[in-house]
Amino acid sequence: QVQLVESGGGLVQAGGSLRLSCAASGRTFSSYAMGWFRRAPGKEREFVAAISRTGSNPYYADSMKGRFTISRDNAKNTVYLQMNSLKPEDTAVYYCAAACSDYLRGMCAYWGQGTQVTVSS
């Protein structure tokens, strides 16, 4: 069982940056690959980024490549999402997830409650 708590969301102007954090409970954090997803108003949830158990092989949705960076600190049971050059279309609730069998379909066993990111133009 893993509990996930996101933080770091907020209001930022276009072109700005935010770093999201997702803190995980339990001793098995390093056993899980982790992912970030988002749901924009009126849209379906979409995959953002994923990272392996060791922190290698980060994987991004095409629209996030070059702007977002996923990382993790297994000693702190935390996964991060650094978001740069934010655009108004990045406005969404961002979720972290663990134990995902299919990232593109969002098939994950554990989800956080989400953190709101709002990018103003």
PDB file of N, CA, C and O in Angstrom, residues 20 33-37 47-52 55-60 67-72 79-83 96-97 103:
ATOM      1  N   LEU A  20       6.750  20.551  -8.747  1.00  0.00           N
ATOM      2  CA  LEU A  20       5.806  19.748  -7.995  1.00  0.00           C
ATOM      3  C   LEU A  20       6.549  18.638  -7.262  1.00  0.00           C
ATOM      4  O   LEU A  20       7.544  18.100  -7.762  1.00  0.00           O
ATOM      5  N   ALA A  33       8.064   2.229 -10.116  1.00  0.00           N
ATOM      6  CA  ALA A  33       8.200   3.314 -11.077  1.00  0.00           C
ATOM      7  C   ALA A  33       7.093   4.316 -10.787  1.00  0.00           C
ATOM      8  O   ALA A  33       6.028   3.950 -10.270  1.00  0.00           O
ATOM      9  N   MET A  34       7.347   5.574 -11.066  1.00  0.00           N
ATOM     10  CA  MET A  34       6.389   6.633 -10.727  1.00  0.00           C
ATOM     11  C   MET A  34       6.020   7.431 -11.972  1.00  0.00           C
ATOM     12  O   MET A  34       6.819   7.556 -12.905  1.00  0.00           O
ATOM     13  N   GLY A  35       4.837   7.968 -11.929  1.00  0.00           N
ATOM     14  CA  GLY A  35       4.394   8.767 -13.064  1.00  0.00           C
ATOM     15  C   GLY A  35       3.677  10.027 -12.630  1.00  0.00           C
ATOM     16  O   GLY A  35       3.184  10.120 -11.503  1.00  0.00           O
ATOM     17  N   TRP A  36       3.653  11.000 -13.514  1.00  0.00           N
ATOM     18  CA  TRP A  36       2.855  12.217 -13.356  1.00  0.00           C
ATOM     19  C   TRP A  36       1.821  12.262 -14.473  1.00  0.00           C
ATOM     20  O   TRP A  36       2.123  11.942 -15.636  1.00  0.00           O
ATOM     21  N   PHE A  37       0.638  12.690 -14.113  1.00  0.00           N
ATOM     22  CA  PHE A  37      -0.466  12.859 -15.046  1.00  0.00           C
ATOM     23  C   PHE A  37      -1.117  14.211 -14.780  1.00  0.00           C
ATOM     24  O   PHE A  37      -0.859  14.827 -13.750  1.00  0.00           O
ATOM     25  N   PHE A  47      -1.205  11.548 -19.718  1.00  0.00           N
ATOM     26  CA  PHE A  47       0.113  11.210 -19.213  1.00  0.00           C
ATOM     27  C   PHE A  47       1.063  12.387 -19.400  1.00  0.00           C
ATOM     28  O   PHE A  47       1.047  13.052 -20.436  1.00  0.00           O
ATOM     29  N   VAL A  48       1.918  12.619 -18.394  1.00  0.00           N
ATOM     30  CA  VAL A  48       2.901  13.698 -18.467  1.00  0.00           C
ATOM     31  C   VAL A  48       4.311  13.134 -18.535  1.00  0.00           C
ATOM     32  O   VAL A  48       5.071  13.421 -19.452  1.00  0.00           O
ATOM     33  N   ALA A  49       4.681  12.333 -17.532  1.00  0.00           N
ATOM     34  CA  ALA A  49       6.054  11.835 -17.457  1.00  0.00           C
ATOM     35  C   ALA A  49       6.104  10.635 -16.537  1.00  0.00           C
ATOM     36  O   ALA A  49       5.234  10.455 -15.680  1.00  0.00           O
ATOM     37  N   ALA A  50       7.152   9.826 -16.700  1.00  0.00           N
ATOM     38  CA  ALA A  50       7.348   8.669 -15.839  1.00  0.00           C
ATOM     39  C   ALA A  50       8.840   8.470 -15.599  1.00  0.00           C
ATOM     40  O   ALA A  50       9.678   8.922 -16.377  1.00  0.00           O
ATOM     41  N   ILE A  51       9.131   7.778 -14.506  1.00  0.00           N
ATOM     42  CA  ILE A  51      10.520   7.526 -14.161  1.00  0.00           C
ATOM     43  C   ILE A  51      10.632   6.146 -13.532  1.00  0.00           C
ATOM     44  O   ILE A  51       9.730   5.706 -12.813  1.00  0.00           O
ATOM     45  N   SER A  52      11.722   5.472 -13.823  1.00  0.00           N
ATOM     46  CA  SER A  52      11.912   4.112 -13.337  1.00  0.00           C
ATOM     47  C   SER A  52      12.208   4.088 -11.834  1.00  0.00           C
ATOM     48  O   SER A  52      12.393   5.118 -11.201  1.00  0.00           O
ATOM     49  N   GLY A  55      15.434   5.797 -11.058  1.00  0.00           N
ATOM     50  CA  GLY A  55      15.570   7.179 -11.508  1.00  0.00           C
ATOM     51  C   GLY A  55      16.146   7.317 -12.903  1.00  0.00           C
ATOM     52  O   GLY A  55      16.295   8.424 -13.411  1.00  0.00           O
ATOM     53  N   SER A  56      16.445   6.222 -13.503  1.00  0.00           N
ATOM     54  CA  SER A  56      16.949   6.269 -14.870  1.00  0.00           C
ATOM     55  C   SER A  56      15.781   6.215 -15.842  1.00  0.00           C
ATOM     56  O   SER A  56      14.646   5.965 -15.468  1.00  0.00           O
ATOM     57  N   ASN A  57      16.079   6.428 -17.079  1.00  0.00           N
ATOM     58  CA  ASN A  57      15.092   6.294 -18.149  1.00  0.00           C
ATOM     59  C   ASN A  57      13.828   7.106 -17.931  1.00  0.00           C
ATOM     60  O   ASN A  57      12.715   6.565 -17.960  1.00  0.00           O
ATOM     61  N   PRO A  58      13.935   8.412 -17.725  1.00  0.00           N
ATOM     62  CA  PRO A  58      12.713   9.217 -17.688  1.00  0.00           C
ATOM     63  C   PRO A  58      12.038   9.204 -19.052  1.00  0.00           C
ATOM     64  O   PRO A  58      12.701   9.082 -20.087  1.00  0.00           O
ATOM     65  N   TYR A  59      10.726   9.314 -19.018  1.00  0.00           N
ATOM     66  CA  TYR A  59       9.928   9.227 -20.243  1.00  0.00           C
ATOM     67  C   TYR A  59       8.883  10.328 -20.197  1.00  0.00           C
ATOM     68  O   TYR A  59       8.249  10.542 -19.158  1.00  0.00           O
ATOM     69  N   TYR A  60       8.705  11.037 -21.316  1.00  0.00           N
ATOM     70  CA  TYR A  60       7.821  12.196 -21.342  1.00  0.00           C
ATOM     71  C   TYR A  60       6.820  12.106 -22.482  1.00  0.00           C
ATOM     72  O   TYR A  60       7.124  11.576 -23.554  1.00  0.00           O
ATOM     73  N   ARG A  67      10.648  20.785 -21.648  1.00  0.00           N
ATOM     74  CA  ARG A  67      10.140  21.769 -20.690  1.00  0.00           C
ATOM     75  C   ARG A  67       9.997  21.184 -19.283  1.00  0.00           C
ATOM     76  O   ARG A  67      10.180  21.885 -18.293  1.00  0.00           O
ATOM     77  N   PHE A  68       9.636  19.916 -19.214  1.00  0.00           N
ATOM     78  CA  PHE A  68       9.402  19.263 -17.920  1.00  0.00           C
ATOM     79  C   PHE A  68      10.512  18.257 -17.641  1.00  0.00           C
ATOM     80  O   PHE A  68      11.018  17.607 -18.555  1.00  0.00           O
ATOM     81  N   THR A  69      10.853  18.113 -16.378  1.00  0.00           N
ATOM     82  CA  THR A  69      11.847  17.142 -15.952  1.00  0.00           C
ATOM     83  C   THR A  69      11.335  16.384 -14.739  1.00  0.00           C
ATOM     84  O   THR A  69      10.986  17.003 -13.733  1.00  0.00           O
ATOM     85  N   ILE A  70      11.296  15.069 -14.857  1.00  0.00           N
ATOM     86  CA  ILE A  70      10.891  14.230 -13.740  1.00  0.00           C
ATOM     87  C   ILE A  70      12.146  13.687 -13.065  1.00  0.00           C
ATOM     88  O   ILE A  70      13.134  13.340 -13.728  1.00  0.00           O
ATOM     89  N   SER A  71      12.118  13.628 -11.758  1.00  0.00           N
ATOM     90  CA  SER A  71      13.231  13.077 -10.995  1.00  0.00           C
ATOM     91  C   SER A  71      12.684  12.468  -9.711  1.00  0.00           C
ATOM     92  O   SER A  71      11.516  12.672  -9.370  1.00  0.00           O
ATOM     93  N   ARG A  72      13.541  11.755  -9.012  1.00  0.00           N
ATOM     94  CA  ARG A  72      13.092  11.155  -7.760  1.00  0.00           C
ATOM     95  C   ARG A  72      14.257  11.077  -6.787  1.00  0.00           C
ATOM     96  O   ARG A  72      15.420  11.015  -7.195  1.00  0.00           O
ATOM     97  N   VAL A  79       9.043  12.011  -5.477  1.00  0.00           N
ATOM     98  CA  VAL A  79       9.241  12.215  -6.903  1.00  0.00           C
ATOM     99  C   VAL A  79       8.880  13.653  -7.228  1.00  0.00           C
ATOM    100  O   VAL A  79       7.974  14.225  -6.622  1.00  0.00           O
ATOM    101  N   TYR A  80       9.609  14.242  -8.164  1.00  0.00           N
ATOM    102  CA  TYR A  80       9.445  15.650  -8.498  1.00  0.00           C
ATOM    103  C   TYR A  80       9.082  15.812  -9.967  1.00  0.00           C
ATOM    104  O   TYR A  80       9.390  14.973 -10.805  1.00  0.00           O
ATOM    105  N   LEU A  81       8.462  16.947 -10.245  1.00  0.00           N
ATOM    106  CA  LEU A  81       8.231  17.351 -11.625  1.00  0.00           C
ATOM    107  C   LEU A  81       8.600  18.826 -11.727  1.00  0.00           C
ATOM    108  O   LEU A  81       7.883  19.677 -11.222  1.00  0.00           O
ATOM    109  N   GLN A  82       9.718  19.091 -12.346  1.00  0.00           N
ATOM    110  CA  GLN A  82      10.139  20.464 -12.610  1.00  0.00           C
ATOM    111  C   GLN A  82       9.509  20.909 -13.926  1.00  0.00           C
ATOM    112  O   GLN A  82       9.724  20.259 -14.955  1.00  0.00           O
ATOM    113  N   MET A  83       8.765  21.995 -13.861  1.00  0.00           N
ATOM    114  CA  MET A  83       8.060  22.478 -15.049  1.00  0.00           C
ATOM    115  C   MET A  83       8.557  23.870 -15.379  1.00  0.00           C
ATOM    116  O   MET A  83       8.425  24.795 -14.563  1.00  0.00           O
ATOM    117  N   CYS A  96       0.275  12.511  -9.161  1.00  0.00           N
ATOM    118  CA  CYS A  96       1.316  11.495  -9.268  1.00  0.00           C
ATOM    119  C   CYS A  96       0.682  10.124  -9.034  1.00  0.00           C
ATOM    120  O   CYS A  96      -0.390  10.019  -8.432  1.00  0.00           O
ATOM    121  N   ALA A  97       1.341   9.116  -9.547  1.00  0.00           N
ATOM    122  CA  ALA A  97       0.804   7.766  -9.474  1.00  0.00           C
ATOM    123  C   ALA A  97       1.932   6.765  -9.376  1.00  0.00           C
ATOM    124  O   ALA A  97       3.061   7.030  -9.808  1.00  0.00           O
ATOM    125  N   TYR A 103       1.020   3.483 -18.805  1.00  0.00           N
ATOM    126  CA  TYR A 103       1.027   4.922 -18.559  1.00  0.00           C
ATOM    127  C   TYR A 103       0.084   5.652 -19.495  1.00  0.00           C
ATOM    128  O   TYR A 103      -0.620   6.581 -19.098  1.00  0.00           O
TER     129      TYR A 103
END
